[in-house]
């Protein structure tokens, strides 16, 4: 059908840092000296990351380390109770417990760290950094990750805000007509503690797949020397089965950094990203010469091809959820891209911090 609007549009969401000169590259012990073109530093993040890229770029301009930059950025959001997709204030699992996932990668040292199903820590990205810094491992999960975090001095705190609890109670009440949970409408009682505020029930349908709100912050950066780092951190899919791990803490899925090539991270439906090893795929496509925008769109097409389950497809046979990729290469070229039109991402470059439209595969029928 020629009138269909499900067309590929690849004009949005791409930018480039200018190549200006020659700088000596960061040199790993034993590695041959490589000379890189000086790049314009750029930091990008998911749409909820404007404050994160602002802070990260300040650190870069102070000649701080690239991983320190993205961590200083995203921890602002992790500690913000207003962001219900990350850290403190994140929406809980089906038992009302907030479980957090995060991964980090440091390009110059080829370092990686990750935590999953971590409870009681506001900034899981800092625990992921400590896994990289203080252990011979890459990935700690659950109670072991929490004991490790406590040993590193991270305080254990209650992460469930009143707003997150109110939304969980609302969701639980609508779960089934065959259990004993009821909505205030069904009991004909008003619950002032939970329901007197504005926006009652909002957000229950705010995800792309209709029923499961999820959000995440990803942030990556390249500095003037072409060094890269990235971080992805999330409370994961709201109301998830306890112990569910999404893409965010899985190296290669929700985050991948290769200091020779570029960095990529993801937000959106983690299960789809895990099955296609999304961020690694984007970096490998960039290694093959693709611009970040084209690499992200190609990795998104793989997700479309992998989505054969009827429950995950709309009436046109397209995914009924979205995934977003954010990629930057060693030259400072960058892009955000999503399955569905309308996504935006945060960029800080050349002294300017702004949201930009993501490239996309499909527009919804109107
Ligand atoms: N992308 C975040 C998650 O699925 O947990």
Short mmCIF file of C-alpha atoms and ligand atoms in Angstrom, two decimals:
data_model
loop_
_atom_site.label_atom_id
_atom_site.label_comp_id
_atom_site.label_asym_id
_atom_site.label_seq_id
_atom_site.Cartn_x
_atom_site.Cartn_y
_atom_site.Cartn_z
CA UNK A 1 0.00 0.00 0.00
CA UNK A 2 1.64 3.19 -1.12
CA UNK A 3 -0.42 5.26 1.30
CA UNK A 4 1.07 3.48 4.30
CA UNK A 5 3.15 5.73 6.50
CA UNK A 6 5.28 2.91 7.79
CA UNK A 7 8.25 4.13 5.87
CA UNK A 8 11.83 4.33 6.83
CA UNK A 9 12.96 7.81 7.59
CA UNK A 10 16.57 8.20 8.20
CA UNK A 11 17.13 11.91 8.16
CA UNK A 12 16.67 12.70 11.83
CA UNK A 13 18.87 12.04 14.77
CA UNK A 14 22.36 12.23 13.43
CA UNK A 15 25.20 14.63 13.98
CA UNK A 16 28.92 14.82 13.65
CA UNK A 17 31.78 16.20 15.58
CA UNK A 18 34.29 18.05 13.46
CA UNK A 19 37.71 16.60 12.88
CA UNK A 20 40.14 19.38 13.70
CA UNK A 21 43.67 18.19 14.18
CA UNK A 22 45.98 15.55 15.57
CA UNK A 23 46.37 14.46 19.18
CA UNK A 24 48.31 11.56 20.68
CA UNK A 25 45.85 8.86 21.67
CA UNK A 26 45.49 7.30 25.10
CA UNK A 27 48.11 4.58 25.16
CA UNK A 28 47.55 1.21 26.78
CA UNK A 29 50.65 -0.54 28.07
CA UNK A 30 52.08 -2.65 25.31
CA UNK A 31 49.79 -1.22 22.68
CA UNK A 32 51.26 0.47 19.63
CA UNK A 33 51.11 4.26 19.60
CA UNK A 34 48.13 5.42 17.60
CA UNK A 35 47.55 8.99 16.55
CA UNK A 36 43.99 10.14 16.41
CA UNK A 37 42.32 13.13 14.96
CA UNK A 38 41.14 15.53 17.64
CA UNK A 39 37.38 15.21 17.92
CA UNK A 40 34.76 17.56 19.22
CA UNK A 41 33.61 15.99 22.49
CA UNK A 42 30.00 14.88 22.45
CA UNK A 43 27.80 13.36 25.11
CA UNK A 44 24.41 11.80 24.32
CA UNK A 45 21.74 10.21 26.47
CA UNK A 46 18.18 8.99 26.42
CA UNK A 47 15.50 11.68 26.45
CA UNK A 48 15.44 11.82 30.25
CA UNK A 49 19.15 12.65 30.29
CA UNK A 50 19.40 16.39 29.61
CA UNK A 51 20.74 17.09 33.10
CA UNK A 52 23.02 14.08 32.79
CA UNK A 53 24.67 15.21 29.54
CA UNK A 54 25.02 18.73 30.91
CA UNK A 55 26.93 17.51 33.96
CA UNK A 56 28.93 14.95 31.98
CA UNK A 57 30.13 17.59 29.54
CA UNK A 58 31.20 19.86 32.41
CA UNK A 59 33.42 17.02 33.64
CA UNK A 60 34.82 16.50 30.14
CA UNK A 61 35.63 20.21 29.85
CA UNK A 62 37.41 19.98 33.22
CA UNK A 63 39.48 17.21 31.57
CA UNK A 64 37.86 14.57 33.72
CA UNK A 65 37.75 10.91 32.85
CA UNK A 66 35.04 9.79 30.43
CA UNK A 67 33.53 7.23 32.81
CA UNK A 68 33.56 9.70 35.69
CA UNK A 69 31.74 12.14 33.40
CA UNK A 70 28.84 9.84 32.50
CA UNK A 71 28.56 8.59 36.09
CA UNK A 72 28.38 12.11 37.49
CA UNK A 73 25.64 12.73 34.94
CA UNK A 74 23.42 9.68 35.43
CA UNK A 75 23.66 9.59 39.23
CA UNK A 76 21.74 12.89 39.27
CA UNK A 77 18.87 11.04 37.60
CA UNK A 78 19.28 7.87 39.67
CA UNK A 79 18.84 9.92 42.85
CA UNK A 80 15.91 11.93 41.48
CA UNK A 81 12.62 10.60 42.95
CA UNK A 82 10.69 12.25 40.11
CA UNK A 83 12.14 9.88 37.49
CA UNK A 84 10.16 6.67 37.96
CA UNK A 85 12.29 4.64 35.56
CA UNK A 86 15.64 4.77 37.32
CA UNK A 87 17.13 4.37 40.80
CA UNK A 88 15.35 6.00 43.74
CA UNK A 89 11.66 6.39 42.89
CA UNK A 90 11.79 3.69 40.18
CA UNK A 91 8.62 1.65 39.73
CA UNK A 92 8.81 -1.67 41.61
CA UNK A 93 8.37 -5.33 40.66
CA UNK A 94 5.09 -7.20 41.12
CA UNK A 95 5.76 -7.60 44.84
CA UNK A 96 6.27 -3.85 45.29
CA UNK A 97 10.06 -4.13 45.60
CA UNK A 98 12.36 -1.87 43.58
CA UNK A 99 15.08 -3.93 41.86
CA UNK A 100 17.71 -2.07 39.87
CA UNK A 101 20.02 -3.02 36.98
CA UNK A 102 23.07 -1.15 35.71
CA UNK A 103 26.24 -1.57 33.67
CA UNK A 104 29.24 0.59 32.91
CA UNK A 105 32.12 0.36 30.45
CA UNK A 106 35.33 2.38 30.44
CA UNK A 107 36.82 2.48 26.96
CA UNK A 108 40.49 3.33 27.60
CA UNK A 109 41.03 0.47 30.07
CA UNK A 110 38.56 -1.95 28.47
CA UNK A 111 36.86 -2.12 31.86
CA UNK A 112 33.34 -3.33 32.54
CA UNK A 113 31.12 -3.79 35.59
CA UNK A 114 27.47 -4.64 36.14
CA UNK A 115 24.85 -5.34 38.78
CA UNK A 116 21.33 -6.73 38.48
CA UNK A 117 18.31 -7.22 40.74
CA UNK A 118 20.01 -4.93 43.23
CA UNK A 119 17.78 -3.71 46.07
CA UNK A 120 18.21 -0.75 48.39
CA UNK A 121 20.92 1.23 46.56
CA UNK A 122 19.96 4.55 44.99
CA UNK A 123 22.80 4.67 42.47
CA UNK A 124 23.45 1.14 41.13
CA UNK A 125 25.79 2.55 38.47
CA UNK A 126 28.30 3.34 41.21
CA UNK A 127 28.14 -0.24 42.44
CA UNK A 128 28.73 -1.43 38.85
CA UNK A 129 31.79 0.84 38.78
CA UNK A 130 33.01 -0.70 42.03
CA UNK A 131 32.58 -4.21 40.61
CA UNK A 132 34.92 -3.14 37.80
CA UNK A 133 37.34 -1.37 40.11
CA UNK A 134 37.56 -3.72 43.07
CA UNK A 135 36.85 -7.24 41.80
CA UNK A 136 38.05 -9.78 39.26
CA UNK A 137 34.43 -10.16 38.13
CA UNK A 138 32.17 -8.26 35.78
CA UNK A 139 28.64 -9.00 36.96
CA UNK A 140 27.11 -9.36 40.45
CA UNK A 141 23.41 -9.97 41.08
CA UNK A 142 20.80 -9.99 43.84
CA UNK A 143 21.71 -10.32 47.52
CA UNK A 144 25.39 -10.89 46.68
CA UNK A 145 25.49 -7.60 44.80
CA UNK A 146 23.85 -5.86 47.75
CA UNK A 147 26.33 -7.34 50.25
CA UNK A 148 29.17 -6.22 48.01
CA UNK A 149 27.65 -2.73 47.77
CA UNK A 150 27.31 -2.53 51.55
CA UNK A 151 30.95 -3.61 51.93
CA UNK A 152 31.95 -0.73 49.65
CA UNK A 153 30.12 1.75 51.85
CA UNK A 154 26.95 2.29 49.83
CA UNK A 155 24.05 2.92 52.23
CA UNK A 156 21.04 0.59 52.06
CA UNK A 157 17.88 2.70 51.78
CA UNK A 158 14.18 2.31 51.02
CA UNK A 159 13.81 3.13 47.32
CA UNK A 160 10.02 2.95 47.09
CA UNK A 161 8.61 6.48 47.04
CA UNK A 162 4.99 7.18 47.88
CA UNK A 163 4.29 7.96 44.21
CA UNK A 164 5.78 4.65 43.04
CA UNK A 165 3.85 2.77 45.73
CA UNK A 166 0.59 4.50 44.73
CA UNK A 167 1.05 3.43 41.12
CA UNK A 168 1.94 -0.13 42.15
CA UNK A 169 -1.18 -0.38 44.32
CA UNK A 170 -3.30 0.89 41.40
CA UNK A 171 -1.74 -1.66 39.06
CA UNK A 172 -2.19 -4.49 41.56
CA UNK A 173 -5.85 -3.61 41.96
CA UNK A 174 -6.41 -4.01 38.22
CA UNK A 175 -4.51 -7.29 37.89
CA UNK A 176 -7.38 -9.73 37.77
CA UNK A 177 -11.04 -10.15 38.62
CA UNK A 178 -10.17 -13.51 40.19
CA UNK A 179 -8.13 -12.32 43.13
CA UNK A 180 -8.94 -10.33 46.24
CA UNK A 181 -7.40 -7.02 45.19
CA UNK A 182 -9.92 -4.31 44.32
CA UNK A 183 -9.84 -0.83 42.92
CA UNK A 184 -11.22 2.10 44.96
CA UNK A 185 -14.00 2.29 42.37
CA UNK A 186 -14.95 -1.33 43.11
CA UNK A 187 -15.00 -0.84 46.87
CA UNK A 188 -16.76 2.51 46.52
CA UNK A 189 -14.19 3.91 48.92
CA UNK A 190 -11.89 6.81 48.44
CA UNK A 191 -8.34 6.22 49.65
CA UNK A 192 -7.01 9.69 50.41
CA UNK A 193 -3.51 8.42 51.09
CA UNK A 194 -3.13 7.01 47.62
CA UNK A 195 -5.63 8.61 45.38
CA UNK A 196 -6.33 12.19 46.33
CA UNK A 197 -3.60 13.67 44.15
CA UNK A 198 -3.81 14.80 40.58
CA UNK A 199 -3.04 12.29 37.84
CA UNK A 200 -4.53 9.28 39.56
CA UNK A 201 -3.78 6.19 37.53
CA UNK A 202 -1.70 8.06 34.98
CA UNK A 203 1.24 6.23 33.56
CA UNK A 204 -0.32 2.81 33.74
CA UNK A 205 -0.54 2.80 29.98
CA UNK A 206 2.40 5.01 29.23
CA UNK A 207 4.71 2.48 27.67
CA UNK A 208 4.95 1.59 24.00
CA UNK A 209 3.78 -1.94 24.67
CA UNK A 210 0.63 -0.72 26.28
CA UNK A 211 0.70 -2.37 29.67
CA UNK A 212 4.17 -2.30 31.13
CA UNK A 213 5.76 1.05 31.84
CA UNK A 214 9.49 0.94 31.55
CA UNK A 215 12.22 3.46 31.21
CA UNK A 216 15.93 3.67 31.61
CA UNK A 217 18.75 6.16 31.27
CA UNK A 218 21.66 5.50 28.98
CA UNK A 219 24.52 8.00 28.58
CA UNK A 220 27.73 7.77 26.57
CA UNK A 221 30.52 10.19 25.74
CA UNK A 222 33.56 10.66 23.54
CA UNK A 223 36.24 13.14 24.54
CA UNK A 224 38.72 15.15 22.53
CA UNK A 225 41.18 12.25 22.40
CA UNK A 226 38.54 9.87 21.10
CA UNK A 227 38.23 8.00 24.39
CA UNK A 228 34.78 6.61 25.15
CA UNK A 229 32.72 5.45 28.09
CA UNK A 230 29.08 4.56 28.71
CA UNK A 231 26.56 3.69 31.39
CA UNK A 232 23.05 2.28 31.36
CA UNK A 233 20.92 2.18 34.50
CA UNK A 234 17.28 1.34 35.19
CA UNK A 235 14.59 0.07 37.50
CA UNK A 236 13.53 -2.09 34.55
CA UNK A 237 10.07 -3.04 33.44
CA UNK A 238 7.52 -1.99 36.02
CA UNK A 239 5.68 -4.82 37.81
CA UNK A 240 8.24 -7.34 36.50
CA UNK A 241 8.54 -10.84 37.92
CA UNK A 242 10.99 -10.62 40.84
CA UNK A 243 14.47 -11.43 39.63
CA UNK A 244 13.75 -10.41 36.03
CA UNK A 245 16.87 -8.92 34.47
CA UNK A 246 16.56 -6.65 31.46
CA UNK A 247 19.09 -5.59 28.88
CA UNK A 248 20.59 -2.66 30.83
CA UNK A 249 23.11 -4.61 32.95
CA UNK A 250 24.07 -7.06 30.22
CA UNK A 251 27.30 -6.10 28.52
CA UNK A 252 26.63 -6.28 24.78
CA UNK A 253 22.87 -5.85 25.14
CA UNK A 254 22.05 -2.59 26.97
CA UNK A 255 25.59 -1.23 26.67
CA UNK A 256 28.72 -1.78 24.66
CA UNK A 257 31.88 0.28 24.33
CA UNK A 258 34.89 -0.50 22.17
CA UNK A 259 37.43 2.28 22.46
CA UNK A 260 38.64 1.55 18.92
CA UNK A 261 35.19 2.05 17.42
CA UNK A 262 32.41 3.64 19.46
CA UNK A 263 29.76 3.21 22.13
CA UNK A 264 26.10 2.30 22.16
CA UNK A 265 23.34 1.83 24.71
CA UNK A 266 19.64 1.15 24.68
CA UNK A 267 16.32 1.88 26.32
CA UNK A 268 12.94 0.27 25.76
CA UNK A 269 11.89 -3.38 25.77
CA UNK A 270 14.94 -5.16 27.13
CA UNK A 271 13.90 -8.65 26.09
CA UNK A 272 14.10 -7.61 22.43
CA UNK A 273 17.55 -6.08 22.90
CA UNK A 274 18.91 -9.13 24.74
CA UNK A 275 17.79 -11.50 21.98
CA UNK A 276 19.60 -9.48 19.33
CA UNK A 277 22.60 -8.46 21.50
CA UNK A 278 21.69 -4.97 20.38
CA UNK A 279 24.40 -2.58 21.54
CA UNK A 280 27.18 -4.95 20.50
CA UNK A 281 25.50 -5.28 17.11
CA UNK A 282 25.48 -1.49 16.69
CA UNK A 283 29.18 -1.19 17.57
CA UNK A 284 30.08 -4.02 15.21
CA UNK A 285 28.13 -2.35 12.40
CA UNK A 286 30.00 0.89 13.10
CA UNK A 287 33.27 -1.07 12.99
CA UNK A 288 32.25 -2.12 9.50
CA UNK A 289 32.03 1.53 8.51
CA UNK A 290 28.41 2.44 9.12
CA UNK A 291 27.46 5.84 10.47
CA UNK A 292 25.92 5.55 13.99
CA UNK A 293 22.47 6.37 12.62
CA UNK A 294 22.57 3.60 9.99
CA UNK A 295 24.02 1.13 12.48
CA UNK A 296 21.24 1.84 14.99
CA UNK A 297 18.53 1.51 12.33
CA UNK A 298 19.98 -1.79 11.06
CA UNK A 299 20.08 -3.19 14.61
CA UNK A 300 16.45 -2.10 15.06
CA UNK A 301 15.51 -3.95 11.85
CA UNK A 302 16.96 -7.09 13.40
CA UNK A 303 14.59 -6.64 16.32
CA UNK A 304 11.67 -6.30 13.91
CA UNK A 305 12.72 -9.56 12.22
CA UNK A 306 13.02 -11.30 15.61
CA UNK A 307 9.54 -10.22 16.68
CA UNK A 308 7.36 -13.06 15.47
CA UNK A 309 5.16 -13.53 18.54
CA UNK A 310 1.57 -12.41 17.78
CA UNK A 311 1.28 -10.91 21.30
CA UNK A 312 4.15 -8.54 20.47
CA UNK A 313 2.86 -7.43 17.04
CA UNK A 314 0.25 -4.89 16.07
CA UNK A 315 -2.36 -5.26 13.35
CA UNK A 316 0.28 -4.49 10.70
CA UNK A 317 2.61 -7.15 12.06
CA UNK A 318 5.03 -4.57 13.48
CA UNK A 319 6.39 -4.57 17.04
CA UNK A 320 3.86 -3.14 19.49
CA UNK A 321 6.74 -1.85 21.64
CA UNK A 322 9.71 0.39 21.04
CA UNK A 323 13.45 0.14 21.48
CA UNK A 324 15.83 3.11 21.29
CA UNK A 325 19.55 3.05 20.54
CA UNK A 326 22.03 5.85 21.24
CA UNK A 327 25.39 5.55 19.52
CA UNK A 328 28.53 7.63 19.14
CA UNK A 329 31.67 6.74 17.24
CA UNK A 330 35.29 7.59 17.83
CA UNK A 331 35.08 10.54 15.43
CA UNK A 332 32.29 12.16 17.43
CA UNK A 333 29.50 11.26 14.99
CA UNK A 334 26.37 10.35 16.90
CA UNK A 335 22.74 9.32 16.55
CA UNK A 336 19.63 8.26 18.38
CA UNK A 337 17.20 5.90 16.67
CA UNK A 338 13.99 4.15 17.64
CA UNK A 339 11.57 1.64 16.16
CA UNK A 340 8.73 4.18 16.33
CA UNK A 341 8.70 7.88 15.44
CA UNK A 342 8.45 10.46 18.19
CA UNK A 343 11.43 9.56 20.39
CA UNK A 344 13.96 12.19 21.35
CA UNK A 345 17.41 12.01 22.86
CA UNK A 346 19.66 14.42 24.75
CA UNK A 347 22.84 15.83 23.23
CA UNK A 348 25.59 18.05 24.56
CA UNK A 349 28.09 19.24 21.97
CA UNK A 350 29.88 22.47 21.08
CA UNK A 351 28.65 24.24 24.23
CA UNK A 352 25.02 23.48 23.44
CA UNK A 353 22.75 21.04 25.24
CA UNK A 354 19.49 20.14 23.53
CA UNK A 355 17.00 17.41 22.76
CA UNK A 356 17.13 16.03 19.20
CA UNK A 357 14.65 13.89 17.30
CA UNK A 358 15.62 10.26 16.94
CA UNK A 359 15.68 8.58 13.55
CA UNK A 360 13.07 5.85 13.25
CA UNK A 361 11.80 2.91 11.27
CA UNK A 362 8.03 3.40 11.39
CA UNK A 363 5.38 6.03 11.90
CA UNK A 364 2.10 4.94 13.44
CA UNK A 365 -0.97 5.00 11.19
CA UNK A 366 -3.10 7.95 12.07
N1 LIG B 1 15.54 -1.48 28.86
C1 LIG B 1 15.24 -1.61 30.22
C2 LIG B 1 14.65 -2.90 30.57
O1 LIG B 1 14.00 -3.54 29.74
O2 LIG B 1 14.79 -3.31 31.71
#
